[in-house]
């Protein structure tokens, strides 16, 4: 199956994500406050762009069940995925509303641009492949940490882990599993070149997921941020 090929090729990246200091910190119950704040600031902006691209994807569909999938995904981001943000905010001791006005960092800007590029191809296979890295990697993180019994009651991130371990009505079939099944159906009728392009979108998104954790942990921002802010004020 094409989805198995994708997961196999992305395995080294997934391993690096599991081993990342931020991700391990979630399992261990401690992440530096500054990293949590930086993450929420950037993820709020990232998910806002995600919603726009999902909405754009709907315009490329004719099947109402497929439209419903993207509409439900938008609803999930708007009304459910604020919960893990609140978990980080509670641990950091900050109000969520104060972290919703950040400028995307270079890596977040790159990730958003990458997703728009996938959408601009007009290929549903490319769009799903590019988007899949996010739900897949988060679900894998949570599943592994549950297996490690990291979601104990004394872990302040327990609710975050539990949220991403089961984000679907059926715990045996995760959202990422359903997207992989959809990708497999599309790949059956795709050319070798089209599958190769979709693979690149998926793997780059996986790399950018690792980069997202990295930038948050080290608070990596624009080197000349002051110059950019001055330009915005003109």
Tab-separated table of C-alpha atoms in Angstrom:
chain	number	residue	atom	x	y	z
A	1	UNK	CA	0.000	0.000	0.000
A	2	UNK	CA	1.122	3.520	-0.812
A	3	UNK	CA	0.461	4.687	2.754
A	4	UNK	CA	2.797	1.996	4.094
A	5	UNK	CA	5.492	3.237	1.745
A	6	UNK	CA	4.982	6.763	3.080
A	7	UNK	CA	5.229	5.661	6.707
A	8	UNK	CA	8.325	3.577	6.008
A	9	UNK	CA	10.099	6.436	4.276
A	10	UNK	CA	9.139	8.851	7.045
A	11	UNK	CA	10.231	6.501	9.850
A	12	UNK	CA	13.598	8.240	10.510
A	13	UNK	CA	11.823	11.594	10.798
A	14	UNK	CA	9.195	10.139	13.114
A	15	UNK	CA	11.932	8.681	15.300
A	16	UNK	CA	13.587	12.096	15.499
A	17	UNK	CA	10.278	13.662	16.516
A	18	UNK	CA	9.793	11.074	19.285
A	19	UNK	CA	13.316	11.834	20.520
A	20	UNK	CA	13.009	15.622	20.354
A	21	UNK	CA	13.575	17.424	23.652
A	22	UNK	CA	10.188	19.183	23.503
A	23	UNK	CA	8.311	15.950	22.826
A	24	UNK	CA	10.245	14.043	25.465
A	25	UNK	CA	9.502	16.898	27.842
A	26	UNK	CA	5.781	16.336	27.355
A	27	UNK	CA	6.231	12.699	28.347
A	28	UNK	CA	8.452	13.610	31.307
A	29	UNK	CA	6.142	16.377	32.518
A	30	UNK	CA	8.453	19.347	32.039
A	31	UNK	CA	8.904	21.717	29.097
A	32	UNK	CA	10.464	25.187	29.550
A	33	UNK	CA	7.826	27.892	29.884
A	34	UNK	CA	9.271	29.936	27.035
A	35	UNK	CA	9.041	26.942	24.686
A	36	UNK	CA	5.381	26.348	25.549
A	37	UNK	CA	4.485	29.985	24.918
A	38	UNK	CA	6.395	30.100	21.635
A	39	UNK	CA	4.728	26.899	20.478
A	40	UNK	CA	1.190	28.131	21.176
A	41	UNK	CA	1.861	31.487	19.518
A	42	UNK	CA	3.049	29.824	16.334
A	43	UNK	CA	0.588	26.938	16.301
A	44	UNK	CA	-2.353	29.307	16.612
A	45	UNK	CA	-1.232	31.093	13.440
A	46	UNK	CA	-0.394	27.830	11.692
A	47	UNK	CA	-3.807	26.311	12.385
A	48	UNK	CA	-5.512	29.495	11.207
A	49	UNK	CA	-3.826	29.014	7.830
A	50	UNK	CA	-4.679	25.315	7.946
A	51	UNK	CA	-8.373	26.252	8.145
A	52	UNK	CA	-8.110	28.468	5.071
A	53	UNK	CA	-6.431	25.730	3.051
A	54	UNK	CA	-9.033	23.174	4.125
A	55	UNK	CA	-11.713	25.611	2.974
A	56	UNK	CA	-9.910	26.006	-0.340
A	57	UNK	CA	-9.750	22.217	-0.725
A	58	UNK	CA	-13.538	22.006	-0.493
A	59	UNK	CA	-13.819	24.053	-3.696
A	60	UNK	CA	-11.970	21.295	-5.554
A	61	UNK	CA	-14.421	18.555	-4.514
A	62	UNK	CA	-17.710	17.313	-5.917
A	63	UNK	CA	-18.469	14.513	-3.456
A	64	UNK	CA	-20.400	15.759	-0.428
A	65	UNK	CA	-18.920	13.129	1.886
A	66	UNK	CA	-15.465	14.422	1.001
A	67	UNK	CA	-16.656	17.987	1.550
A	68	UNK	CA	-17.974	16.948	4.957
A	69	UNK	CA	-14.584	15.553	5.929
A	70	UNK	CA	-12.909	18.925	5.382
A	71	UNK	CA	-15.806	20.823	6.957
A	72	UNK	CA	-15.586	18.571	10.043
A	73	UNK	CA	-11.825	19.108	10.138
A	74	UNK	CA	-12.342	22.871	10.162
A	75	UNK	CA	-14.844	22.502	12.994
A	76	UNK	CA	-12.380	20.307	14.908
A	77	UNK	CA	-9.598	22.897	14.648
A	78	UNK	CA	-11.879	25.777	15.613
A	79	UNK	CA	-13.684	24.113	18.504
A	80	UNK	CA	-11.614	21.170	19.753
A	81	UNK	CA	-7.937	21.743	19.044
A	82	UNK	CA	-7.901	24.777	21.292
A	83	UNK	CA	-7.872	22.292	24.188
A	84	UNK	CA	-4.211	21.225	23.848
A	85	UNK	CA	-3.290	24.908	23.502
A	86	UNK	CA	-5.053	25.584	26.803
A	87	UNK	CA	-3.098	22.743	28.405
A	88	UNK	CA	0.200	24.382	27.439
A	89	UNK	CA	-1.082	27.810	28.535
A	90	UNK	CA	-2.179	26.478	31.920
A	91	UNK	CA	1.224	24.902	32.511
A	92	UNK	CA	2.985	28.104	31.391
A	93	UNK	CA	0.661	30.282	33.468
A	94	UNK	CA	-0.469	32.565	30.635
A	95	UNK	CA	-3.805	33.552	29.103
A	96	UNK	CA	-4.475	31.921	25.736
A	97	UNK	CA	-5.931	35.128	24.312
A	98	UNK	CA	-2.596	36.929	24.757
A	99	UNK	CA	-0.791	34.488	22.435
A	100	UNK	CA	-2.913	34.882	19.314
A	101	UNK	CA	-1.187	37.755	17.538
A	102	UNK	CA	2.326	36.517	16.754
A	103	UNK	CA	4.051	36.885	13.400
A	104	UNK	CA	4.853	33.503	11.809
A	105	UNK	CA	8.513	32.610	12.257
A	106	UNK	CA	10.674	31.588	9.260
A	107	UNK	CA	9.958	27.875	9.716
A	108	UNK	CA	6.243	28.406	10.322
A	109	UNK	CA	6.136	30.672	7.263
A	110	UNK	CA	7.855	27.951	5.248
A	111	UNK	CA	5.405	25.306	6.465
A	112	UNK	CA	2.399	27.465	5.620
A	113	UNK	CA	3.840	28.240	2.173
A	114	UNK	CA	4.479	24.536	1.617
A	115	UNK	CA	0.831	23.727	2.344
A	116	UNK	CA	-0.410	26.460	0.017
A	117	UNK	CA	1.858	25.073	-2.681
A	118	UNK	CA	0.247	21.645	-2.255
A	119	UNK	CA	-3.192	23.210	-2.528
A	120	UNK	CA	-2.182	25.177	-5.616
A	121	UNK	CA	-1.383	21.942	-7.482
A	122	UNK	CA	-5.119	21.212	-7.485
A	123	UNK	CA	-4.373	17.579	-6.646
A	124	UNK	CA	-6.379	16.131	-3.756
A	125	UNK	CA	-3.662	13.488	-3.351
A	126	UNK	CA	-1.035	16.206	-2.861
A	127	UNK	CA	-3.257	18.135	-0.468
A	128	UNK	CA	-3.942	15.103	1.722
A	129	UNK	CA	-0.294	14.019	1.629
A	130	UNK	CA	0.892	17.464	2.710
A	131	UNK	CA	-1.706	17.739	5.497
A	132	UNK	CA	-1.362	14.174	6.753
A	133	UNK	CA	1.951	14.713	8.539
A	134	UNK	CA	0.275	16.818	11.220
A	135	UNK	CA	-2.442	14.396	12.436
A	136	UNK	CA	-0.210	11.372	11.850
A	137	UNK	CA	2.824	12.578	13.821
A	138	UNK	CA	0.728	13.877	16.714
A	139	UNK	CA	-1.233	10.647	16.941
A	140	UNK	CA	2.012	8.648	16.857
A	141	UNK	CA	3.517	10.823	19.605
A	142	UNK	CA	0.509	10.312	21.834
A	143	UNK	CA	0.214	6.573	21.183
A	144	UNK	CA	3.867	6.042	22.063
A	145	UNK	CA	3.613	8.119	25.221
A	146	UNK	CA	0.500	6.231	26.320
A	147	UNK	CA	2.364	2.972	25.735
A	148	UNK	CA	5.161	4.366	27.916
A	149	UNK	CA	2.523	5.216	30.550
A	150	UNK	CA	3.518	8.862	30.429
A	151	UNK	CA	-0.108	10.004	30.786
A	152	UNK	CA	-0.174	9.593	34.540
A	153	UNK	CA	-2.311	11.851	36.727
A	154	UNK	CA	0.748	13.679	38.025
A	155	UNK	CA	1.891	14.635	34.516
A	156	UNK	CA	0.642	18.178	33.782
A	157	UNK	CA	0.496	17.225	30.085
A	158	UNK	CA	-1.726	14.163	30.633
A	159	UNK	CA	-4.727	15.841	29.014
A	160	UNK	CA	-2.615	16.813	25.973
A	161	UNK	CA	-1.434	13.226	25.508
A	162	UNK	CA	-4.931	11.788	25.931
A	163	UNK	CA	-6.362	14.293	23.455
A	164	UNK	CA	-4.059	13.268	20.624
A	165	UNK	CA	-4.203	9.585	21.490
A	166	UNK	CA	-7.898	9.506	20.731
A	167	UNK	CA	-9.182	12.272	18.481
A	168	UNK	CA	-11.866	10.182	16.818
A	169	UNK	CA	-15.069	8.464	17.857
A	170	UNK	CA	-13.499	5.062	17.220
A	171	UNK	CA	-10.206	4.674	19.156
A	172	UNK	CA	-9.256	1.723	16.956
A	173	UNK	CA	-9.382	3.827	13.778
A	174	UNK	CA	-7.703	7.195	14.177
A	175	UNK	CA	-8.230	10.225	11.973
A	176	UNK	CA	-4.792	9.690	10.433
A	177	UNK	CA	-5.725	6.063	9.600
A	178	UNK	CA	-8.783	7.295	7.710
A	179	UNK	CA	-6.715	9.856	5.787
A	180	UNK	CA	-4.160	7.186	4.869
A	181	UNK	CA	-6.996	5.007	3.556
A	182	UNK	CA	-8.183	7.929	1.447
A	183	UNK	CA	-4.659	8.517	0.173
A	184	UNK	CA	-4.418	4.838	-0.792
A	185	UNK	CA	-7.631	5.057	-2.827
A	186	UNK	CA	-6.365	8.107	-4.689
A	187	UNK	CA	-2.930	6.572	-5.245
A	188	UNK	CA	-4.465	3.546	-6.988
A	189	UNK	CA	-5.331	5.729	-9.967
A	190	UNK	CA	-2.252	7.960	-9.807
A	191	UNK	CA	0.757	7.778	-12.088
A	192	UNK	CA	4.222	7.019	-10.762
A	193	UNK	CA	5.122	10.690	-11.137
A	194	UNK	CA	2.012	11.774	-9.220
A	195	UNK	CA	2.795	9.363	-6.374
A	196	UNK	CA	6.362	10.634	-6.266
A	197	UNK	CA	5.139	14.218	-6.007
A	198	UNK	CA	2.724	13.307	-3.220
A	199	UNK	CA	5.540	11.494	-1.403
A	200	UNK	CA	7.660	14.642	-1.498
A	201	UNK	CA	4.830	16.723	-0.060
A	202	UNK	CA	4.324	14.209	2.742
A	203	UNK	CA	7.994	13.824	3.667
A	204	UNK	CA	8.635	17.561	3.594
A	205	UNK	CA	5.644	18.098	5.856
A	206	UNK	CA	7.046	15.490	8.254
A	207	UNK	CA	10.381	17.310	8.272
A	208	UNK	CA	8.583	20.592	8.900
A	209	UNK	CA	6.739	19.022	11.841
A	210	UNK	CA	10.129	18.257	13.397
A	211	UNK	CA	11.241	21.795	12.580
A	212	UNK	CA	8.139	23.154	14.336
A	213	UNK	CA	9.107	21.439	17.597
A	214	UNK	CA	12.689	22.590	17.134
A	215	UNK	CA	11.842	26.249	16.597
A	216	UNK	CA	9.547	26.300	19.621
A	217	UNK	CA	12.043	24.653	21.938
A	218	UNK	CA	14.799	27.102	20.980
A	219	UNK	CA	12.511	30.083	20.231
A	220	UNK	CA	13.932	30.487	16.747
A	221	UNK	CA	12.601	33.712	15.242
A	222	UNK	CA	13.476	36.081	12.426
A	223	UNK	CA	17.081	37.257	12.786
A	224	UNK	CA	16.086	40.802	11.803
A	225	UNK	CA	12.673	40.859	13.468
A	226	UNK	CA	13.026	44.508	14.476
A	227	UNK	CA	13.542	45.508	10.859
A	228	UNK	CA	10.444	43.574	9.805
A	229	UNK	CA	8.370	45.139	12.589
A	230	UNK	CA	9.486	48.616	11.570
A	231	UNK	CA	8.424	47.912	7.996
A	232	UNK	CA	4.980	46.837	9.216
A	233	UNK	CA	4.555	50.113	11.111
A	234	UNK	CA	5.224	52.319	8.060
